[in-house]
Coordinates of C-alpha atoms in Angstrom, one line a residue:
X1 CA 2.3 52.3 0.0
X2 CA 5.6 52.4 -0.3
X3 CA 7.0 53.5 3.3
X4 CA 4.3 50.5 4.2
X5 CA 6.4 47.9 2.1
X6 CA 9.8 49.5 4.0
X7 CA 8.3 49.2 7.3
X8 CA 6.9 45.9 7.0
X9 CA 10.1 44.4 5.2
X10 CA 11.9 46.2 8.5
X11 CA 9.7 44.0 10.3
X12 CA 10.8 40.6 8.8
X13 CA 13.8 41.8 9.0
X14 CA 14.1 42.4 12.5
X15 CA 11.9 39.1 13.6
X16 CA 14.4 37.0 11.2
X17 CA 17.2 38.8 13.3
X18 CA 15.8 38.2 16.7
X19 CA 15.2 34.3 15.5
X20 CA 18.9 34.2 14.5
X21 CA 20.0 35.7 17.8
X22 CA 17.7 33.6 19.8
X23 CA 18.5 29.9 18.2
X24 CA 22.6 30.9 18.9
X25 CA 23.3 31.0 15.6
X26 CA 22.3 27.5 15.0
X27 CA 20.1 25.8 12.4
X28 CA 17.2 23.9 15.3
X29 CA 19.2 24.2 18.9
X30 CA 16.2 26.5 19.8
X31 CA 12.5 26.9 18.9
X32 CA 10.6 30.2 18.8
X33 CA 7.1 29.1 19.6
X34 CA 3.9 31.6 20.0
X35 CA 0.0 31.0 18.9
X36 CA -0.5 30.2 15.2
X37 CA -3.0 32.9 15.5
X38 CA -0.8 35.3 16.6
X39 CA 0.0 38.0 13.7
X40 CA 3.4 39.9 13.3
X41 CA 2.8 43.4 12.9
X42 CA 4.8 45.7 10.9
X43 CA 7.0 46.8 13.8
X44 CA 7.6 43.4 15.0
X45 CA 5.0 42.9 17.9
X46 CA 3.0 39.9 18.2
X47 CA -0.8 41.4 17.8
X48 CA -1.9 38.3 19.5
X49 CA -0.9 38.9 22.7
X50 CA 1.0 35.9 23.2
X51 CA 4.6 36.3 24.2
X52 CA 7.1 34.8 22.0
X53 CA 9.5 32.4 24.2
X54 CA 12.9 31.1 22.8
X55 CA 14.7 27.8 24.9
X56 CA 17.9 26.9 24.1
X57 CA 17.1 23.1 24.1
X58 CA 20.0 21.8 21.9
X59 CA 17.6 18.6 21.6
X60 CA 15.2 20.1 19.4
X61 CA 12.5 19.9 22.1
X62 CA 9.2 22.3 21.6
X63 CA 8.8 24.4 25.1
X64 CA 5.9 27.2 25.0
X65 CA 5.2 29.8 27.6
X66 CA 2.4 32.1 28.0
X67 CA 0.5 33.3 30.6
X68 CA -2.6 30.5 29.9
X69 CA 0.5 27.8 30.5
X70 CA -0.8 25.6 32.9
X71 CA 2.3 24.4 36.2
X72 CA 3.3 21.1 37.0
X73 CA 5.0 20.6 40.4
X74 CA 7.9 18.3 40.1
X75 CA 8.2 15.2 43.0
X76 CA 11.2 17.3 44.3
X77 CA 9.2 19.9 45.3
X78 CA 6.8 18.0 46.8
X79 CA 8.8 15.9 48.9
X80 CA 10.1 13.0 46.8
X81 CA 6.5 12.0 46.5
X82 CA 4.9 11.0 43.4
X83 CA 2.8 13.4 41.2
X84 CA -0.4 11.9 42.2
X85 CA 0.3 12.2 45.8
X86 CA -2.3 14.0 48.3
X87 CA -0.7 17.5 49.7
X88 CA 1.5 17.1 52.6
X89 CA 0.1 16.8 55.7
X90 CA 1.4 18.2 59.5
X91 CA 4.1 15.6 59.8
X92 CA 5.6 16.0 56.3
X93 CA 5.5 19.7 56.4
X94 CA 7.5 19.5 59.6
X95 CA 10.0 17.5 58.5
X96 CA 10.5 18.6 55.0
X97 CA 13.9 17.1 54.4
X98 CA 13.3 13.4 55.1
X99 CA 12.8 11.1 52.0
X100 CA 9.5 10.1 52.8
X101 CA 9.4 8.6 49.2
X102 CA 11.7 6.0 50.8
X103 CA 9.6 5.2 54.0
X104 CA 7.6 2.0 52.7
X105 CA 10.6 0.5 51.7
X106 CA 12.0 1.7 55.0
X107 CA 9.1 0.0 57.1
X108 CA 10.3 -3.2 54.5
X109 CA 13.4 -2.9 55.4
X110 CA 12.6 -2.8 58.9
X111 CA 10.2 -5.9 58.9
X112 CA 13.3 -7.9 57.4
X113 CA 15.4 -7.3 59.9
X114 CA 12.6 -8.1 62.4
X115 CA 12.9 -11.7 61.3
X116 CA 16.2 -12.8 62.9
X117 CA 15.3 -10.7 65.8
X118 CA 12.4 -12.7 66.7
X119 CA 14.0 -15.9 66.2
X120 CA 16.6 -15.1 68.6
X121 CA 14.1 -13.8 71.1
X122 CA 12.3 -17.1 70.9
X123 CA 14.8 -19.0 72.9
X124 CA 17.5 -16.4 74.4
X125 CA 17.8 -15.4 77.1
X126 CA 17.0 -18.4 78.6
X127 CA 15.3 -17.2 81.1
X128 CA 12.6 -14.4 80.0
X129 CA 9.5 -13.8 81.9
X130 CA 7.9 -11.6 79.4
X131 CA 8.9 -13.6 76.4
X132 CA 5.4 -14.1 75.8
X133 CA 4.3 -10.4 75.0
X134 CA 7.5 -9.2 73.6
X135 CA 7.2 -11.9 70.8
X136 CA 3.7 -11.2 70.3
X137 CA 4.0 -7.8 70.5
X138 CA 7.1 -7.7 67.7
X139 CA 4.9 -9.8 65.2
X140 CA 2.0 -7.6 65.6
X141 CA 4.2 -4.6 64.5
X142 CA 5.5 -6.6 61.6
X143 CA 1.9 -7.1 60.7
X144 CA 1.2 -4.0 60.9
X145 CA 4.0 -2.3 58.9
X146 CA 3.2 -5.2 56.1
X147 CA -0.4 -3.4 55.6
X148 CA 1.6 0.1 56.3
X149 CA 4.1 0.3 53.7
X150 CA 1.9 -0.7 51.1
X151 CA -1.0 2.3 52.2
X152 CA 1.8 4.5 52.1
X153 CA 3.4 3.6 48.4
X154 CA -0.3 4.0 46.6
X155 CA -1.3 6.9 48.6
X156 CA 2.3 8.6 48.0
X157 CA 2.0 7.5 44.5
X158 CA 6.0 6.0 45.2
X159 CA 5.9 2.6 44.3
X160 CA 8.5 0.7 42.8
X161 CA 9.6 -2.9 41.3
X162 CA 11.7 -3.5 43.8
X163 CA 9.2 -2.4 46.9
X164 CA 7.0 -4.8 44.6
X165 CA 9.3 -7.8 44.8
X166 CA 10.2 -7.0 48.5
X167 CA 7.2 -6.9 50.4
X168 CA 5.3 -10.0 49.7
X169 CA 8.7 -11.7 50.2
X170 CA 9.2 -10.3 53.7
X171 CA 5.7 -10.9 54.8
X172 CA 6.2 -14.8 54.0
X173 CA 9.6 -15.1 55.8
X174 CA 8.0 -13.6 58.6
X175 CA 5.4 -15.8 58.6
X176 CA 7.0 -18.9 57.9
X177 CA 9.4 -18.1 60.4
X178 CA 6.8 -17.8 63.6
X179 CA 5.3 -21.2 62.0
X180 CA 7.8 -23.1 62.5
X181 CA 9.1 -21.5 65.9
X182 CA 5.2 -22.2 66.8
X183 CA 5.1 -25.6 65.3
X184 CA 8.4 -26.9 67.1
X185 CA 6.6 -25.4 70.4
X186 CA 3.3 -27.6 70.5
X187 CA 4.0 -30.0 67.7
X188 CA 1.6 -31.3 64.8
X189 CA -1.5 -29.6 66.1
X190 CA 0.7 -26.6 64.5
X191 CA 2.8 -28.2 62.4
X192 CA 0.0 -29.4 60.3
X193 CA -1.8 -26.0 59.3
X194 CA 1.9 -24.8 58.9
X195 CA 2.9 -27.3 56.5
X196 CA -0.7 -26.7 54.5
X197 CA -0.1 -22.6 54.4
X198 CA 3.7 -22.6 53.5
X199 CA 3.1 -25.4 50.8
X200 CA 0.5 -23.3 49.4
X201 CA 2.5 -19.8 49.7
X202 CA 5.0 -21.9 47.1
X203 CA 3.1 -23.4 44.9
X204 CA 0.9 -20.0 44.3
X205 CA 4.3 -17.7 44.1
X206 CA 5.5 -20.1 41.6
X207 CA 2.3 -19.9 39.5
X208 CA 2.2 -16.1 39.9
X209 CA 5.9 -16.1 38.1
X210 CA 4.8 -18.8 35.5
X211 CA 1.7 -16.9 34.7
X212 CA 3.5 -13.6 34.8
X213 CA 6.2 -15.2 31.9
X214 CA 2.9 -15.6 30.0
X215 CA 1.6 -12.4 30.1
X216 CA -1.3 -13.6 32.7
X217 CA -0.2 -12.7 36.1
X218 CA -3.7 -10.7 36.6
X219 CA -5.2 -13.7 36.0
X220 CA -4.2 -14.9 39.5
X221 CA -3.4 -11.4 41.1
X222 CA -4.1 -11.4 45.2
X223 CA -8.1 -11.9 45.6
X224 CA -10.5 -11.0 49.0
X225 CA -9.8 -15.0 50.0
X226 CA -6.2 -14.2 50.0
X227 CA -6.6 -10.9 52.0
X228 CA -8.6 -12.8 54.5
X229 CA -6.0 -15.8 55.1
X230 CA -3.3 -13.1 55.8
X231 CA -5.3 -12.0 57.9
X232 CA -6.1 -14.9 59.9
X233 CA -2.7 -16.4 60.1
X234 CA -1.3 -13.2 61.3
X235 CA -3.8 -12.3 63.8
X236 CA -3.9 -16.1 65.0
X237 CA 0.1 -16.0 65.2
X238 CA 0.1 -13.4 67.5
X239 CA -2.6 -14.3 69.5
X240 CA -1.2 -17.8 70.3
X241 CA 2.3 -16.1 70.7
X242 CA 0.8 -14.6 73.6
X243 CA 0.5 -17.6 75.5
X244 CA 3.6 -18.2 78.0
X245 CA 5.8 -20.8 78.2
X246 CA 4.4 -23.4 80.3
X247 CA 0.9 -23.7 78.9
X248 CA 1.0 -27.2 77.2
X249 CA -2.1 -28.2 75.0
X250 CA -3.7 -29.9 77.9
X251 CA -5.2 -26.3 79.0
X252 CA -7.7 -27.0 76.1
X253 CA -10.3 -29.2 76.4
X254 CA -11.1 -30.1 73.4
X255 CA -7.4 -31.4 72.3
X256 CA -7.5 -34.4 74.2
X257 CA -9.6 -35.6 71.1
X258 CA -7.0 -35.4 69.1
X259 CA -4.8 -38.0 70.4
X260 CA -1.0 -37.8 69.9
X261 CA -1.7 -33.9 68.7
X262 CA -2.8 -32.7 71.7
X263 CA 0.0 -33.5 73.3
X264 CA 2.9 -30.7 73.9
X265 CA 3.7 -27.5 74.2
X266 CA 5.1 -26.9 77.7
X267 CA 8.2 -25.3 76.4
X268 CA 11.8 -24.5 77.9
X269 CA 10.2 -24.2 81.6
X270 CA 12.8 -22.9 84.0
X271 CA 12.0 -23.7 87.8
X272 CA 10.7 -20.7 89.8
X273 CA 9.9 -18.0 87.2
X274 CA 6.7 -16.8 86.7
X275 CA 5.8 -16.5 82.7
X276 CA 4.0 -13.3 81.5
X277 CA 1.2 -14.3 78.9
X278 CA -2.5 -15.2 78.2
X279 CA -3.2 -19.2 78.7
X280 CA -6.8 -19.3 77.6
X281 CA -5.3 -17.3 74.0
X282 CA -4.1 -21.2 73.4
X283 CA -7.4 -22.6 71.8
X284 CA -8.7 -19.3 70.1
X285 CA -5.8 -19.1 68.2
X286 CA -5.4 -22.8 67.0
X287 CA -9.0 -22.4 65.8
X288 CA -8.2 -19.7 63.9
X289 CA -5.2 -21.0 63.0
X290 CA -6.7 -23.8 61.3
X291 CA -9.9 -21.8 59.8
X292 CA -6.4 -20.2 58.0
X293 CA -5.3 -23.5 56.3
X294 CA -8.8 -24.0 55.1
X295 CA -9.3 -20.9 53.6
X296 CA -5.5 -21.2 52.7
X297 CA -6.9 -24.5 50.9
X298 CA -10.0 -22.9 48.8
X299 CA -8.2 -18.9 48.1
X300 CA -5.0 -21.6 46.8
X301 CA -7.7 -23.6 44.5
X302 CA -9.4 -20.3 43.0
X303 CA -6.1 -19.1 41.4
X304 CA -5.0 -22.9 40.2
X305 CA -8.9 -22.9 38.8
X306 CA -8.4 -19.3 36.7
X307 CA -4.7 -20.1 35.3
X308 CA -6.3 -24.2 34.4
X309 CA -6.8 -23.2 31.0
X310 CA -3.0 -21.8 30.2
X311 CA -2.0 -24.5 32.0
X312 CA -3.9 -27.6 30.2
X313 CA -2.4 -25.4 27.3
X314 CA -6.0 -24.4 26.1
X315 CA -5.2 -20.9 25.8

Protein backbone atom coordinates (compact mmCIF):
# COMPACT_ATOMS: atom_id res chain seq x y z
CA UNK A 1 0.00 0.00 0.00
CA UNK A 2 2.53 2.02 0.71
CA UNK A 3 4.94 1.90 -2.44
CA UNK A 4 1.20 2.52 -4.15
CA UNK A 5 0.85 5.97 -2.19
CA UNK A 6 4.81 6.75 -3.35
CA UNK A 7 4.11 5.95 -6.83
CA UNK A 8 0.94 7.65 -7.20
CA UNK A 9 2.18 10.83 -5.18
CA UNK A 10 5.34 10.53 -7.95
CA UNK A 11 2.64 10.87 -10.35
CA UNK A 12 1.06 14.20 -9.15
CA UNK A 13 4.15 15.14 -8.77
CA UNK A 14 5.51 14.72 -12.09
CA UNK A 15 1.96 15.96 -13.91
CA UNK A 16 2.18 19.22 -11.60
CA UNK A 17 5.78 19.47 -13.01
CA UNK A 18 4.98 18.97 -16.56
CA UNK A 19 1.96 21.64 -16.01
CA UNK A 20 4.60 24.07 -14.55
CA UNK A 21 7.02 23.51 -17.41
CA UNK A 22 4.34 23.66 -20.03
CA UNK A 23 2.41 27.09 -18.92
CA UNK A 24 6.31 28.86 -18.90
CA UNK A 25 6.19 29.29 -15.54
CA UNK A 26 3.22 31.47 -15.60
CA UNK A 27 -0.06 31.46 -13.54
CA UNK A 28 -2.85 31.04 -17.11
CA UNK A 29 -0.41 31.92 -20.24
CA UNK A 30 -1.13 28.31 -21.26
CA UNK A 31 -3.93 25.64 -20.80
CA UNK A 32 -3.41 21.88 -20.53
CA UNK A 33 -6.65 20.59 -21.91
CA UNK A 34 -7.51 16.62 -22.39
CA UNK A 35 -11.06 14.64 -21.89
CA UNK A 36 -12.64 15.12 -18.49
CA UNK A 37 -12.85 11.40 -18.69
CA UNK A 38 -9.56 10.88 -19.19
CA UNK A 39 -7.86 9.34 -15.83
CA UNK A 40 -4.13 9.95 -14.72
CA UNK A 41 -2.55 6.90 -13.88
CA UNK A 42 -0.03 6.39 -11.32
CA UNK A 43 2.92 6.79 -13.74
CA UNK A 44 1.57 9.83 -15.29
CA UNK A 45 -0.19 8.51 -18.60
CA UNK A 46 -3.52 9.58 -19.54
CA UNK A 47 -5.55 6.08 -19.44
CA UNK A 48 -7.97 7.78 -21.75
CA UNK A 49 -6.20 7.79 -24.61
CA UNK A 50 -6.47 11.40 -25.31
CA UNK A 51 -3.25 13.30 -25.77
CA UNK A 52 -2.66 16.03 -23.44
CA UNK A 53 -1.85 19.33 -25.60
CA UNK A 54 -0.33 22.55 -24.00
CA UNK A 55 -0.51 26.16 -26.22
CA UNK A 56 1.27 28.90 -25.13
CA UNK A 57 -1.65 31.39 -25.88
CA UNK A 58 -0.72 34.24 -23.50
CA UNK A 59 -4.51 35.29 -23.98
CA UNK A 60 -5.92 32.66 -21.90
CA UNK A 61 -7.55 31.10 -24.99
CA UNK A 62 -8.71 27.13 -24.54
CA UNK A 63 -7.11 25.11 -27.76
CA UNK A 64 -7.67 21.14 -27.65
CA UNK A 65 -6.07 18.57 -29.92
CA UNK A 66 -6.80 15.04 -30.40
CA UNK A 67 -7.00 12.83 -33.04
CA UNK A 68 -11.16 13.13 -33.15
CA UNK A 69 -10.33 17.19 -33.64
CA UNK A 70 -12.19 17.99 -36.49
CA UNK A 71 -9.88 20.77 -39.52
CA UNK A 72 -11.00 23.95 -40.62
CA UNK A 73 -9.32 25.30 -43.85
CA UNK A 74 -8.55 28.91 -43.50
CA UNK A 75 -9.64 31.41 -46.69
CA UNK A 76 -5.78 31.65 -47.26
CA UNK A 77 -5.56 28.36 -48.12
CA UNK A 78 -8.30 28.29 -50.23
CA UNK A 79 -7.62 31.09 -52.35
CA UNK A 80 -8.79 34.25 -50.45
CA UNK A 81 -12.22 32.80 -50.87
CA UNK A 82 -14.61 32.69 -48.16
CA UNK A 83 -15.26 29.56 -45.95
CA UNK A 84 -18.42 28.70 -47.56
CA UNK A 85 -16.98 28.84 -50.92
CA UNK A 86 -17.44 25.68 -53.47
CA UNK A 87 -13.81 23.90 -54.20
CA UNK A 88 -11.74 25.47 -56.73
CA UNK A 89 -12.41 24.82 -60.05
CA UNK A 90 -9.80 24.40 -63.36
CA UNK A 91 -9.28 28.07 -63.63
CA UNK A 92 -8.52 28.86 -60.01
CA UNK A 93 -6.34 25.89 -59.59
CA UNK A 94 -4.36 27.19 -62.44
CA UNK A 95 -3.84 30.35 -61.34
CA UNK A 96 -3.43 29.85 -57.71
CA UNK A 97 -1.83 33.20 -56.82
CA UNK A 98 -4.42 35.69 -58.15
CA UNK A 99 -6.85 37.29 -55.52
CA UNK A 100 -9.78 35.97 -56.83
CA UNK A 101 -11.52 37.13 -53.61
CA UNK A 102 -11.06 40.60 -55.18
CA UNK A 103 -12.43 39.79 -58.73
CA UNK A 104 -16.16 41.09 -58.19
CA UNK A 105 -15.01 44.21 -57.00
CA UNK A 106 -12.57 44.05 -59.90
CA UNK A 107 -15.36 43.48 -62.56
CA UNK A 108 -16.96 46.77 -60.38
CA UNK A 109 -14.18 48.52 -60.71
CA UNK A 110 -14.11 47.79 -64.30
CA UNK A 111 -17.81 48.67 -65.09
CA UNK A 112 -16.95 52.23 -63.47
CA UNK A 113 -14.44 53.10 -65.53
CA UNK A 114 -16.60 51.85 -68.45
CA UNK A 115 -18.71 54.87 -67.88
CA UNK A 116 -16.60 57.77 -69.14
CA UNK A 117 -15.42 55.45 -71.78
CA UNK A 118 -18.71 55.19 -73.35
CA UNK A 119 -19.49 58.72 -73.08
CA UNK A 120 -16.54 59.64 -74.98
CA UNK A 121 -17.24 57.02 -77.58
CA UNK A 122 -20.64 58.46 -78.15
CA UNK A 123 -19.46 61.48 -80.08
CA UNK A 124 -15.58 61.05 -80.73
CA UNK A 125 -14.19 60.41 -83.20
CA UNK A 126 -16.30 62.15 -85.23
CA UNK A 127 -16.37 60.14 -87.76
CA UNK A 128 -17.00 56.30 -86.66
CA UNK A 129 -18.62 53.87 -88.87
CA UNK A 130 -19.03 51.19 -86.32
CA UNK A 131 -20.08 53.40 -83.54
CA UNK A 132 -23.18 51.59 -83.46
CA UNK A 133 -21.96 48.12 -82.27
CA UNK A 134 -19.00 49.26 -80.28
CA UNK A 135 -21.44 51.17 -78.04
CA UNK A 136 -23.79 48.52 -77.83
CA UNK A 137 -21.40 46.02 -77.53
CA UNK A 138 -19.58 47.91 -74.33
CA UNK A 139 -23.03 48.34 -72.53
CA UNK A 140 -23.83 44.69 -73.00
CA UNK A 141 -20.48 43.80 -71.13
CA UNK A 142 -21.28 46.30 -68.47
CA UNK A 143 -24.54 44.47 -68.14
CA UNK A 144 -23.14 41.55 -67.96
CA UNK A 145 -20.37 42.08 -65.42
CA UNK A 146 -23.30 43.88 -63.18
CA UNK A 147 -25.06 40.23 -62.93
CA UNK A 148 -21.33 38.75 -62.80
CA UNK A 149 -19.76 40.18 -59.93
CA UNK A 150 -22.53 39.73 -57.82
CA UNK A 151 -22.76 35.52 -58.78
CA UNK A 152 -19.28 35.50 -58.05
CA UNK A 153 -19.36 37.39 -54.30
CA UNK A 154 -22.25 34.81 -52.99
CA UNK A 155 -20.86 31.82 -54.68
CA UNK A 156 -17.19 32.80 -53.36
CA UNK A 157 -18.81 33.56 -50.12
CA UNK A 158 -16.52 37.16 -50.46
CA UNK A 159 -18.84 39.78 -50.09
CA UNK A 160 -18.23 43.00 -48.59
CA UNK A 161 -19.94 46.50 -47.46
CA UNK A 162 -18.19 48.24 -49.69
CA UNK A 163 -18.77 45.74 -52.95
CA UNK A 164 -22.38 46.30 -51.30
CA UNK A 165 -22.43 50.02 -51.61
CA UNK A 166 -20.56 49.88 -55.04
CA UNK A 167 -22.39 47.89 -57.32
CA UNK A 168 -25.83 49.12 -57.30
CA UNK A 169 -24.18 52.62 -57.61
CA UNK A 170 -22.30 51.69 -60.69
CA UNK A 171 -25.10 49.98 -62.40
CA UNK A 172 -27.19 53.30 -62.07
CA UNK A 173 -24.50 55.61 -63.43
CA UNK A 174 -24.23 53.33 -66.20
CA UNK A 175 -27.60 53.50 -66.87
CA UNK A 176 -28.38 56.93 -66.42
CA UNK A 177 -25.49 57.68 -68.39
CA UNK A 178 -26.71 55.72 -71.85
CA UNK A 179 -30.22 57.50 -70.97
CA UNK A 180 -29.38 60.50 -71.43
CA UNK A 181 -26.77 60.02 -74.36
CA UNK A 182 -30.05 58.12 -75.87
CA UNK A 183 -32.43 60.81 -74.90
CA UNK A 184 -30.31 63.75 -76.38
CA UNK A 185 -30.14 61.37 -79.65
CA UNK A 186 -34.07 61.04 -80.54
CA UNK A 187 -35.51 63.41 -78.03
CA UNK A 188 -38.74 63.06 -75.64
CA UNK A 189 -39.83 59.71 -77.11
CA UNK A 190 -36.59 58.82 -74.81
CA UNK A 191 -36.39 61.42 -72.68
CA UNK A 192 -39.65 60.68 -71.21
CA UNK A 193 -39.20 56.89 -69.96
CA UNK A 194 -35.70 58.33 -68.92
CA UNK A 195 -36.88 60.96 -66.74
CA UNK A 196 -39.71 58.31 -65.25
CA UNK A 197 -36.75 55.41 -64.49
CA UNK A 198 -33.97 57.87 -63.06
CA UNK A 199 -36.71 59.75 -60.85
CA UNK A 200 -37.73 56.49 -59.59
CA UNK A 201 -33.99 55.09 -59.06
CA UNK A 202 -33.79 58.32 -56.50
CA UNK A 203 -36.66 58.32 -54.83
CA UNK A 204 -36.40 54.34 -54.03
CA UNK A 205 -32.46 54.67 -53.10
CA UNK A 206 -33.41 57.38 -50.79
CA UNK A 207 -36.25 55.27 -49.10
CA UNK A 208 -33.93 52.24 -48.96
CA UNK A 209 -31.38 54.61 -46.77
CA UNK A 210 -34.42 56.11 -44.74
CA UNK A 211 -35.82 52.71 -44.07
CA UNK A 212 -32.34 51.27 -43.43
CA UNK A 213 -31.86 54.26 -40.53
CA UNK A 214 -34.95 52.54 -39.06
CA UNK A 215 -33.98 49.28 -38.93
CA UNK A 216 -36.50 48.32 -42.04
CA UNK A 217 -34.42 48.25 -45.07
CA UNK A 218 -35.82 44.45 -45.80
CA UNK A 219 -38.89 45.89 -45.85
CA UNK A 220 -38.15 47.35 -49.29
CA UNK A 221 -35.10 45.05 -50.29
CA UNK A 222 -34.84 44.45 -54.40
CA UNK A 223 -38.15 42.42 -55.33
CA UNK A 224 -38.75 40.05 -58.91
CA UNK A 225 -40.44 43.63 -60.33
CA UNK A 226 -37.22 45.28 -59.72
CA UNK A 227 -35.07 42.36 -61.30
CA UNK A 228 -37.29 42.51 -64.28
CA UNK A 229 -37.02 46.44 -64.91
CA UNK A 230 -33.18 46.02 -64.91
CA UNK A 231 -33.63 43.85 -67.09
CA UNK A 232 -35.67 45.57 -69.55
CA UNK A 233 -33.89 48.83 -69.47
CA UNK A 234 -30.65 47.16 -70.01
CA UNK A 235 -31.52 44.85 -72.64
CA UNK A 236 -33.66 47.79 -74.39
CA UNK A 237 -30.54 50.14 -74.07
CA UNK A 238 -28.43 48.06 -75.96
CA UNK A 239 -30.67 46.98 -78.41
CA UNK A 240 -31.53 50.59 -79.45
CA UNK A 241 -27.78 51.39 -79.14
CA UNK A 242 -27.49 49.21 -81.96
CA UNK A 243 -29.10 51.38 -84.33
CA UNK A 244 -26.61 53.63 -86.49
CA UNK A 245 -26.50 57.05 -86.69
CA UNK A 246 -28.73 58.17 -89.35
CA UNK A 247 -31.90 56.23 -88.48
CA UNK A 248 -34.27 59.09 -87.31
CA UNK A 249 -37.60 58.00 -85.75
CA UNK A 250 -39.34 58.31 -89.06
CA UNK A 251 -38.08 54.48 -89.78
CA UNK A 252 -41.02 53.55 -87.43
CA UNK A 253 -44.29 53.66 -88.32
CA UNK A 254 -46.04 53.92 -85.64
CA UNK A 255 -44.20 57.29 -84.29
CA UNK A 256 -45.76 59.53 -86.53
CA UNK A 257 -48.69 59.25 -83.99
CA UNK A 258 -46.97 60.75 -81.67
CA UNK A 259 -46.63 64.11 -83.03
CA UNK A 260 -43.64 66.31 -82.00
CA UNK A 261 -42.06 62.93 -80.32
CA UNK A 262 -41.62 61.18 -83.23
CA UNK A 263 -39.58 63.48 -84.53
CA UNK A 264 -35.59 63.13 -84.31
CA UNK A 265 -32.93 61.06 -84.07
CA UNK A 266 -30.80 61.48 -87.17
CA UNK A 267 -27.71 62.10 -85.30
CA UNK A 268 -24.12 63.68 -86.17
CA UNK A 269 -24.42 62.36 -89.98
CA UNK A 270 -21.18 62.90 -91.74
CA UNK A 271 -21.59 62.95 -95.71
CA UNK A 272 -20.35 59.76 -97.41
CA UNK A 273 -19.83 57.22 -94.56
CA UNK A 274 -21.72 54.26 -94.37
CA UNK A 275 -22.93 53.58 -90.49
CA UNK A 276 -22.63 49.95 -89.15
CA UNK A 277 -25.93 49.08 -87.07
CA UNK A 278 -29.43 47.52 -87.04
CA UNK A 279 -32.30 50.19 -88.18
CA UNK A 280 -35.38 48.08 -87.67
CA UNK A 281 -33.65 47.55 -83.63
CA UNK A 282 -35.28 51.32 -83.40
CA UNK A 283 -38.94 50.39 -82.48
CA UNK A 284 -38.32 47.11 -80.56
CA UNK A 285 -36.34 48.79 -78.27
CA UNK A 286 -38.49 51.97 -77.52
CA UNK A 287 -41.26 49.46 -76.82
CA UNK A 288 -39.36 47.84 -74.45
CA UNK A 289 -38.00 50.77 -73.35
CA UNK A 290 -41.21 52.10 -72.27
CA UNK A 291 -42.72 48.58 -70.97
CA UNK A 292 -39.44 49.53 -68.47
CA UNK A 293 -40.93 52.86 -67.16
CA UNK A 294 -44.17 51.08 -66.53
CA UNK A 295 -42.97 48.42 -64.66
CA UNK A 296 -40.42 51.10 -63.28
CA UNK A 297 -43.84 52.77 -62.26
CA UNK A 298 -45.62 49.67 -60.35
CA UNK A 299 -41.98 47.74 -58.80
CA UNK A 300 -41.42 51.85 -57.56
CA UNK A 301 -45.12 51.75 -55.92
CA UNK A 302 -44.73 48.23 -54.21
CA UNK A 303 -41.83 49.34 -52.00
CA UNK A 304 -43.47 53.08 -51.20
CA UNK A 305 -46.73 50.68 -50.42
CA UNK A 306 -44.66 48.19 -47.73
CA UNK A 307 -42.57 51.18 -46.03
CA UNK A 308 -46.37 53.42 -45.94
CA UNK A 309 -46.86 52.37 -42.49
CA UNK A 310 -43.25 53.76 -41.03
CA UNK A 311 -43.77 56.40 -43.06
CA UNK A 312 -47.51 57.67 -41.97
CA UNK A 313 -45.59 56.99 -38.61
CA UNK A 314 -47.99 53.97 -37.73
CA UNK A 315 -45.24 51.71 -36.86
Amino acid sequence: TSAYAKASNNGVKNAERMTFILRGGGEDDSIISSSSASIINANGVNAGGVALSAVSNRGGEVEESSAAAPTTTSSSTKGGVGPNAPPPGPLRRLLPKFPWHELPNYLTYARCISIPIFLALSYYPVIMPNRAPVLSLLFAVASITDWFDGFLARRWDVTSPFGAFLDPVADKLMVSTALIVLAGRYGGIVAIPTAVIMAREVGVSALREWMAQRGARDSVKVGMQGKIKAALTMVSITLMLLVPEGVGLESVAWTKYLGVLGVGGAGSVVEGVVNDGLAWMLGPSLLMLFASAFVTVTSGSVYFKAAAPVLLGKE
